[in-house]
Amino acid sequence: YHVLLIITDGDITDRQETIKAIVKASKEPMSIIIVGVGDEDFADMEYLDSDKHALVDENGEASVRDVVQFVPFLDCKGDLTRLTFTVLHELPFQLLEYKCSRAEKPGCWKPEDPYVLPEGNWAKAKHR
């Protein structure tokens, strides 16, 4: 599993190409963490952090899972604990969702542990 960390002081310049890349990445074992520094308008970055909707590229292909976590640095400025928590908050859920989508039990799980997502949704339970 890979984590791509992007630290940026501006918004994206090619929204459709970025969405296309994220849709493709949603099928891969990876997460993308974006930290926005400065007081720019990060509206497009917020959109890429698709917690409430699937990203859909210009060809109509939708992301299969949320892989982006966007954090505006100024929201956490001066509080390193909050910054760390906010940046890493979605990562365990994204990893678990990827593993469950492939019916792969994480190595640390015992044979009797169920495949269950943190929200309580069962995923691939028959493959325990």
Tab-separated table of C-alpha atoms in Angstrom:
chain	number	residue	atom	x	y	z
A	1	TYR	CA	0.000	0.000	0.000
A	2	HIS	CA	1.346	3.433	-0.915
A	3	VAL	CA	0.629	6.929	0.389
A	4	LEU	CA	1.240	9.957	-1.819
A	5	LEU	CA	1.689	13.169	0.183
A	6	ILE	CA	1.227	16.402	-1.758
A	7	ILE	CA	1.984	19.740	-0.130
A	8	THR	CA	0.718	22.624	-2.243
A	9	ASP	CA	0.343	26.379	-2.017
A	10	GLY	CA	-2.214	26.575	-4.801
A	11	ASP	CA	-5.240	24.948	-6.329
A	12	ILE	CA	-5.125	22.476	-9.225
A	13	THR	CA	-4.601	23.800	-12.736
A	14	ASP	CA	-6.057	20.893	-14.723
A	15	ARG	CA	-9.121	19.651	-12.876
A	16	GLN	CA	-10.202	16.989	-15.411
A	17	GLU	CA	-6.741	15.393	-15.698
A	18	THR	CA	-6.453	15.359	-11.915
A	19	ILE	CA	-9.872	13.734	-11.512
A	20	LYS	CA	-8.978	11.151	-14.177
A	21	ALA	CA	-5.761	10.286	-12.303
A	22	ILE	CA	-7.611	9.976	-8.975
A	23	VAL	CA	-10.321	7.765	-10.500
A	24	LYS	CA	-7.565	5.500	-11.821
A	25	ALA	CA	-5.761	5.569	-8.464
A	26	SER	CA	-8.953	4.550	-6.640
A	27	LYS	CA	-8.453	1.022	-8.003
A	28	GLU	CA	-4.869	0.839	-6.760
A	29	PRO	CA	-3.456	0.155	-3.293
A	30	MET	CA	-2.882	3.806	-2.473
A	31	SER	CA	-4.105	6.895	-0.675
A	32	ILE	CA	-3.451	10.534	-1.544
A	33	ILE	CA	-3.027	13.102	1.212
A	34	ILE	CA	-3.012	16.747	0.148
A	35	VAL	CA	-2.002	19.521	2.531
A	36	GLY	CA	-2.853	23.029	1.354
A	37	VAL	CA	-0.559	25.722	2.762
A	38	GLY	CA	-1.297	29.416	2.631
A	39	ASP	CA	-4.586	31.239	2.320
A	40	GLU	CA	-5.472	30.234	-1.237
A	41	ASP	CA	-8.963	29.211	-2.297
A	42	PHE	CA	-8.747	25.427	-2.180
A	43	ALA	CA	-12.280	24.785	-3.468
A	44	ASP	CA	-11.108	22.250	-6.071
A	45	MET	CA	-9.028	20.412	-3.459
A	46	GLU	CA	-12.103	20.160	-1.245
A	47	TYR	CA	-13.987	18.691	-4.212
A	48	LEU	CA	-11.268	16.069	-4.771
A	49	ASP	CA	-11.669	14.928	-1.156
A	50	SER	CA	-14.750	12.999	-2.183
A	51	ASP	CA	-16.132	12.014	1.208
A	52	LYS	CA	-19.734	12.585	0.089
A	53	HIS	CA	-19.603	11.734	-3.613
A	54	ALA	CA	-17.699	9.565	-6.062
A	55	LEU	CA	-15.406	11.446	-8.396
A	56	VAL	CA	-16.437	10.985	-12.019
A	57	ASP	CA	-14.036	11.713	-14.854
A	58	GLU	CA	-14.971	13.281	-18.194
A	59	ASN	CA	-15.557	9.805	-19.676
A	60	GLY	CA	-18.130	8.958	-17.000
A	61	GLU	CA	-15.887	6.578	-15.072
A	62	ALA	CA	-16.416	6.860	-11.308
A	63	SER	CA	-13.917	6.318	-8.528
A	64	VAL	CA	-14.462	3.015	-6.745
A	65	ARG	CA	-13.508	4.433	-3.336
A	66	ASP	CA	-12.399	7.637	-1.639
A	67	VAL	CA	-8.589	7.861	-1.759
A	68	VAL	CA	-8.044	11.586	-1.120
A	69	GLN	CA	-7.741	13.397	2.187
A	70	PHE	CA	-7.383	17.184	1.868
A	71	VAL	CA	-6.284	19.242	4.854
A	72	PRO	CA	-5.906	23.040	4.828
A	73	PHE	CA	-2.812	23.675	6.954
A	74	LEU	CA	-4.253	26.898	8.373
A	75	ASP	CA	-7.088	24.905	9.966
A	76	CYS	CA	-4.478	23.211	12.165
A	77	LYS	CA	-1.812	25.935	12.383
A	78	GLY	CA	0.008	25.799	15.677
A	79	ASP	CA	-1.531	22.498	16.781
A	80	LEU	CA	0.740	19.672	15.675
A	81	THR	CA	-1.441	16.999	17.277
A	82	ARG	CA	-4.509	18.209	15.392
A	83	LEU	CA	-2.538	18.405	12.141
A	84	THR	CA	-1.263	14.845	12.555
A	85	PHE	CA	-4.729	13.512	13.413
A	86	THR	CA	-6.430	15.346	10.548
A	87	VAL	CA	-3.839	14.363	7.938
A	88	LEU	CA	-3.885	10.678	8.893
A	89	HIS	CA	-7.552	10.374	9.932
A	90	GLU	CA	-8.921	8.637	6.807
A	91	LEU	CA	-5.871	6.487	6.032
A	92	PRO	CA	-6.829	3.401	8.119
A	93	PHE	CA	-10.345	3.417	6.643
A	94	GLN	CA	-9.008	3.737	3.094
A	95	LEU	CA	-6.562	0.866	3.616
A	96	LEU	CA	-9.244	-1.339	5.149
A	97	GLU	CA	-11.717	-0.536	2.369
A	98	TYR	CA	-9.110	-1.463	-0.261
A	99	LYS	CA	-8.255	-4.746	1.470
A	100	CYS	CA	-11.918	-5.687	1.939
A	101	SER	CA	-12.757	-4.868	-1.681
A	102	ARG	CA	-10.214	-7.486	-2.712
A	103	ALA	CA	-11.269	-9.985	-0.025
A	104	GLU	CA	-7.810	-9.658	1.517
A	105	LYS	CA	-7.750	-9.932	5.260
A	106	PRO	CA	-5.138	-7.641	6.848
A	107	GLY	CA	-2.255	-9.705	8.203
A	108	CYS	CA	-2.821	-8.582	11.795
A	109	TRP	CA	-6.385	-9.927	11.883
A	110	LYS	CA	-7.100	-13.224	13.569
A	111	PRO	CA	-9.016	-15.888	11.614
A	112	GLU	CA	-12.173	-15.185	13.619
A	113	ASP	CA	-12.181	-11.427	12.873
A	114	PRO	CA	-14.899	-10.293	10.451
A	115	TYR	CA	-14.485	-8.137	7.385
A	116	VAL	CA	-16.241	-5.042	8.601
A	117	LEU	CA	-15.729	-1.400	7.672
A	118	PRO	CA	-15.509	1.166	10.480
A	119	GLU	CA	-18.993	2.484	9.649
A	120	GLY	CA	-20.361	-0.971	10.489
A	121	ASN	CA	-20.942	-2.068	6.898
A	122	TRP	CA	-20.039	-5.661	6.206
A	123	ALA	CA	-17.686	-6.118	3.281
A	124	LYS	CA	-16.937	-9.529	1.794
A	125	ALA	CA	-18.016	-11.208	5.048
A	126	LYS	CA	-18.327	-14.558	3.289
A	127	HIS	CA	-14.542	-14.579	2.710
A	128	ARG	CA	-13.582	-14.673	6.400
